Amino acid sequence: MTLQNRLKEIRLKQEFTQETLAKMVGVTRQTIIAIEKGKFVPSVKLALELANALNKPLESVFWLDK
């Protein structure tokens, strides 16, 4: 199973830059880029913080794909 996400799509709809979202959750812009590209799997804590910052339920941002 692989972790999939809609982070970029949701971030752009809310007009957040990668830098803004990164600052909101205390990570670097490079971390946001890596998560959006599926090259980095965030910790549960970071995934929850990202969903919270975007005001979305966790499962609407991240999910497991078979």
Tab-separated table of N, CA and C in Angstrom:
chain	number	residue	atom	x	y	z
A	1	MET	N	0.837	-1.189	0.000
A	1	MET	CA	0.000	0.000	0.000
A	1	MET	C	0.881	1.251	0.000
A	2	THR	N	0.383	2.261	-0.680
A	2	THR	CA	1.107	3.528	-0.747
A	2	THR	C	0.244	4.668	-0.231
A	3	LEU	N	0.891	5.598	0.420
A	3	LEU	CA	0.183	6.773	0.914
A	3	LEU	C	0.014	7.758	-0.233
A	4	GLN	N	-1.222	8.115	-0.515
A	4	GLN	CA	-1.543	9.099	-1.551
A	4	GLN	C	-2.000	10.380	-0.860
A	5	ASN	N	-1.929	11.502	-1.595
A	5	ASN	CA	-2.396	12.747	-0.987
A	5	ASN	C	-2.918	13.723	-2.030
A	6	ARG	N	-3.727	14.643	-1.561
A	6	ARG	CA	-4.268	15.744	-2.360
A	6	ARG	C	-3.760	17.075	-1.816
A	7	LEU	N	-2.589	17.038	-1.203
A	7	LEU	CA	-2.052	18.216	-0.529
A	7	LEU	C	-1.922	19.408	-1.478
A	8	LYS	N	-1.303	19.185	-2.637
A	8	LYS	CA	-1.094	20.291	-3.586
A	8	LYS	C	-2.424	20.863	-4.067
A	9	GLU	N	-3.338	19.975	-4.440
A	9	GLU	CA	-4.650	20.409	-4.936
A	9	GLU	C	-5.375	21.274	-3.905
A	10	ILE	N	-5.417	20.814	-2.666
A	10	ILE	CA	-6.112	21.548	-1.605
A	10	ILE	C	-5.382	22.851	-1.289
A	11	ARG	N	-4.053	22.784	-1.240
A	11	ARG	CA	-3.250	23.980	-0.947
A	11	ARG	C	-3.503	25.062	-1.992
A	12	LEU	N	-3.514	24.676	-3.265
A	12	LEU	CA	-3.731	25.658	-4.332
A	12	LEU	C	-5.144	26.238	-4.297
A	13	LYS	N	-6.147	25.403	-3.987
A	13	LYS	CA	-7.527	25.898	-3.882
A	13	LYS	C	-7.654	26.944	-2.787
A	14	GLN	N	-6.851	26.770	-1.723
A	14	GLN	CA	-6.908	27.719	-0.611
A	14	GLN	C	-5.910	28.859	-0.784
A	15	GLU	N	-5.226	28.860	-1.927
A	15	GLU	CA	-4.282	29.911	-2.290
A	15	GLU	C	-3.142	30.076	-1.296
A	16	PHE	N	-2.661	28.940	-0.764
A	16	PHE	CA	-1.475	28.944	0.087
A	16	PHE	C	-0.265	28.619	-0.774
A	17	THR	N	0.841	29.294	-0.516
A	17	THR	CA	2.087	28.890	-1.158
A	17	THR	C	2.669	27.736	-0.362
A	18	GLN	N	3.624	27.044	-0.957
A	18	GLN	CA	4.312	25.971	-0.230
A	18	GLN	C	4.993	26.547	1.003
A	19	GLU	N	5.577	27.719	0.855
A	19	GLU	CA	6.270	28.387	1.958
A	19	GLU	C	5.315	28.702	3.101
A	20	THR	N	4.143	29.227	2.774
A	20	THR	CA	3.152	29.574	3.802
A	20	THR	C	2.710	28.335	4.572
A	21	LEU	N	2.363	27.283	3.839
A	21	LEU	CA	1.921	26.054	4.497
A	21	LEU	C	3.040	25.468	5.351
A	22	ALA	N	4.252	25.498	4.839
A	22	ALA	CA	5.405	24.983	5.592
A	22	ALA	C	5.567	25.723	6.916
A	23	LYS	N	5.462	27.040	6.872
A	23	LYS	CA	5.598	27.838	8.102
A	23	LYS	C	4.471	27.543	9.084
A	24	MET	N	3.271	27.296	8.560
A	24	MET	CA	2.122	27.012	9.424
A	24	MET	C	2.323	25.743	10.245
A	25	VAL	N	3.033	24.766	9.673
A	25	VAL	CA	3.208	23.483	10.368
A	25	VAL	C	4.636	23.259	10.864
A	26	GLY	N	5.524	24.228	10.632
A	26	GLY	CA	6.872	24.153	11.185
A	26	GLY	C	7.832	23.229	10.448
A	27	VAL	N	7.697	23.172	9.115
A	27	VAL	CA	8.631	22.382	8.308
A	27	VAL	C	9.192	23.279	7.203
A	28	THR	N	10.073	22.739	6.395
A	28	THR	CA	10.632	23.508	5.288
A	28	THR	C	9.751	23.382	4.047
A	29	ARG	N	9.940	24.291	3.132
A	29	ARG	CA	9.223	24.235	1.856
A	29	ARG	C	9.583	22.955	1.111
A	30	GLN	N	10.830	22.519	1.244
A	30	GLN	CA	11.280	21.286	0.592
A	30	GLN	C	10.500	20.072	1.100
A	31	THR	N	10.140	20.074	2.367
A	31	THR	CA	9.337	18.985	2.932
A	31	THR	C	7.963	18.955	2.283
A	32	ILE	N	7.352	20.128	2.120
A	32	ILE	CA	6.034	20.199	1.474
A	32	ILE	C	6.134	19.695	0.036
A	33	ILE	N	7.177	20.104	-0.682
A	33	ILE	CA	7.391	19.656	-2.057
A	33	ILE	C	7.492	18.135	-2.103
A	34	ALA	N	8.299	17.566	-1.211
A	34	ALA	CA	8.510	16.109	-1.191
A	34	ALA	C	7.218	15.359	-0.878
A	35	ILE	N	6.420	15.873	0.041
A	35	ILE	CA	5.141	15.226	0.373
A	35	ILE	C	4.207	15.298	-0.834
A	36	GLU	N	4.103	16.467	-1.456
A	36	GLU	CA	3.217	16.631	-2.605
A	36	GLU	C	3.598	15.696	-3.752
A	37	LYS	N	4.881	15.461	-3.930
A	37	LYS	CA	5.353	14.577	-5.009
A	37	LYS	C	5.335	13.109	-4.617
A	38	GLY	N	4.979	12.803	-3.362
A	38	GLY	CA	4.937	11.424	-2.902
A	38	GLY	C	6.307	10.832	-2.620
A	39	LYS	N	7.304	11.690	-2.453
A	39	LYS	CA	8.662	11.215	-2.192
A	39	LYS	C	8.978	11.144	-0.705
A	40	PHE	N	8.085	11.674	0.119
A	40	PHE	CA	8.277	11.665	1.569
A	40	PHE	C	6.947	11.351	2.226
A	41	VAL	N	6.954	10.393	3.126
A	41	VAL	CA	5.752	10.039	3.884
A	41	VAL	C	5.809	10.781	5.220
A	42	PRO	N	4.856	11.670	5.458
A	42	PRO	CA	4.883	12.425	6.709
A	42	PRO	C	4.521	11.544	7.905
A	43	SER	N	4.998	11.960	9.059
A	43	SER	CA	4.600	11.276	10.290
A	43	SER	C	3.101	11.500	10.497
A	44	VAL	N	2.509	10.721	11.361
A	44	VAL	CA	1.082	10.896	11.666
A	44	VAL	C	0.855	12.306	12.211
A	45	LYS	N	1.747	12.751	13.061
A	45	LYS	CA	1.622	14.090	13.649
A	45	LYS	C	1.642	15.158	12.557
A	46	LEU	N	2.589	15.072	11.640
A	46	LEU	CA	2.688	16.067	10.578
A	46	LEU	C	1.478	15.998	9.652
A	47	ALA	N	1.019	14.803	9.324
A	47	ALA	CA	-0.166	14.656	8.477
A	47	ALA	C	-1.379	15.313	9.144
A	48	LEU	N	-1.535	15.101	10.441
A	48	LEU	CA	-2.640	15.726	11.177
A	48	LEU	C	-2.499	17.246	11.203
A	49	GLU	N	-1.283	17.739	11.396
A	49	GLU	CA	-1.048	19.187	11.408
A	49	GLU	C	-1.358	19.800	10.042
A	50	LEU	N	-0.972	19.114	8.974
A	50	LEU	CA	-1.258	19.618	7.629
A	50	LEU	C	-2.764	19.663	7.371
A	51	ALA	N	-3.464	18.598	7.706
A	51	ALA	CA	-4.916	18.559	7.523
A	51	ALA	C	-5.586	19.660	8.342
A	52	ASN	N	-5.120	19.848	9.559
A	52	ASN	CA	-5.665	20.887	10.428
A	52	ASN	C	-5.399	22.281	9.850
A	53	ALA	N	-4.184	22.518	9.355
A	53	ALA	CA	-3.839	23.816	8.776
A	53	ALA	C	-4.701	24.120	7.552
A	54	LEU	N	-5.068	23.084	6.816
A	54	LEU	CA	-5.905	23.248	5.630
A	54	LEU	C	-7.397	23.178	5.960
A	55	ASN	N	-7.698	22.951	7.240
A	55	ASN	CA	-9.081	22.855	7.719
A	55	ASN	C	-9.861	21.755	6.991
A	56	LYS	N	-9.194	20.605	6.825
A	56	LYS	CA	-9.790	19.453	6.145
A	56	LYS	C	-9.636	18.219	7.027
A	57	PRO	N	-10.557	17.245	6.903
A	57	PRO	CA	-10.369	15.980	7.620
A	57	PRO	C	-9.140	15.259	7.057
A	58	LEU	N	-8.436	14.568	7.911
A	58	LEU	CA	-7.214	13.868	7.512
A	58	LEU	C	-7.437	12.986	6.287
A	59	GLU	N	-8.524	12.221	6.297
A	59	GLU	CA	-8.760	11.263	5.211
A	59	GLU	C	-9.104	11.930	3.877
A	60	SER	N	-9.395	13.222	3.884
A	60	SER	CA	-9.617	13.915	2.610
A	60	SER	C	-8.309	14.435	2.019
A	61	VAL	N	-7.253	14.450	2.833
A	61	VAL	CA	-5.940	14.898	2.369
A	61	VAL	C	-5.033	13.707	2.083
A	62	PHE	N	-5.049	12.715	2.969
A	62	PHE	CA	-4.182	11.534	2.835
A	62	PHE	C	-5.017	10.263	2.881
A	63	TRP	N	-4.618	9.255	2.097
A	63	TRP	CA	-5.267	7.941	2.136
A	63	TRP	C	-4.294	6.882	1.627
A	64	LEU	N	-4.589	5.628	1.974
A	64	LEU	CA	-3.778	4.502	1.501
A	64	LEU	C	-4.372	3.946	0.224
A	65	ASP	N	-3.514	3.737	-0.767
A	65	ASP	CA	-3.929	3.173	-2.047
A	65	ASP	C	-3.357	1.785	-2.170
A	66	LYS	N	-4.179	0.807	-2.557
A	66	LYS	CA	-3.725	-0.583	-2.650
A	66	LYS	C	-2.831	-0.815	-3.830
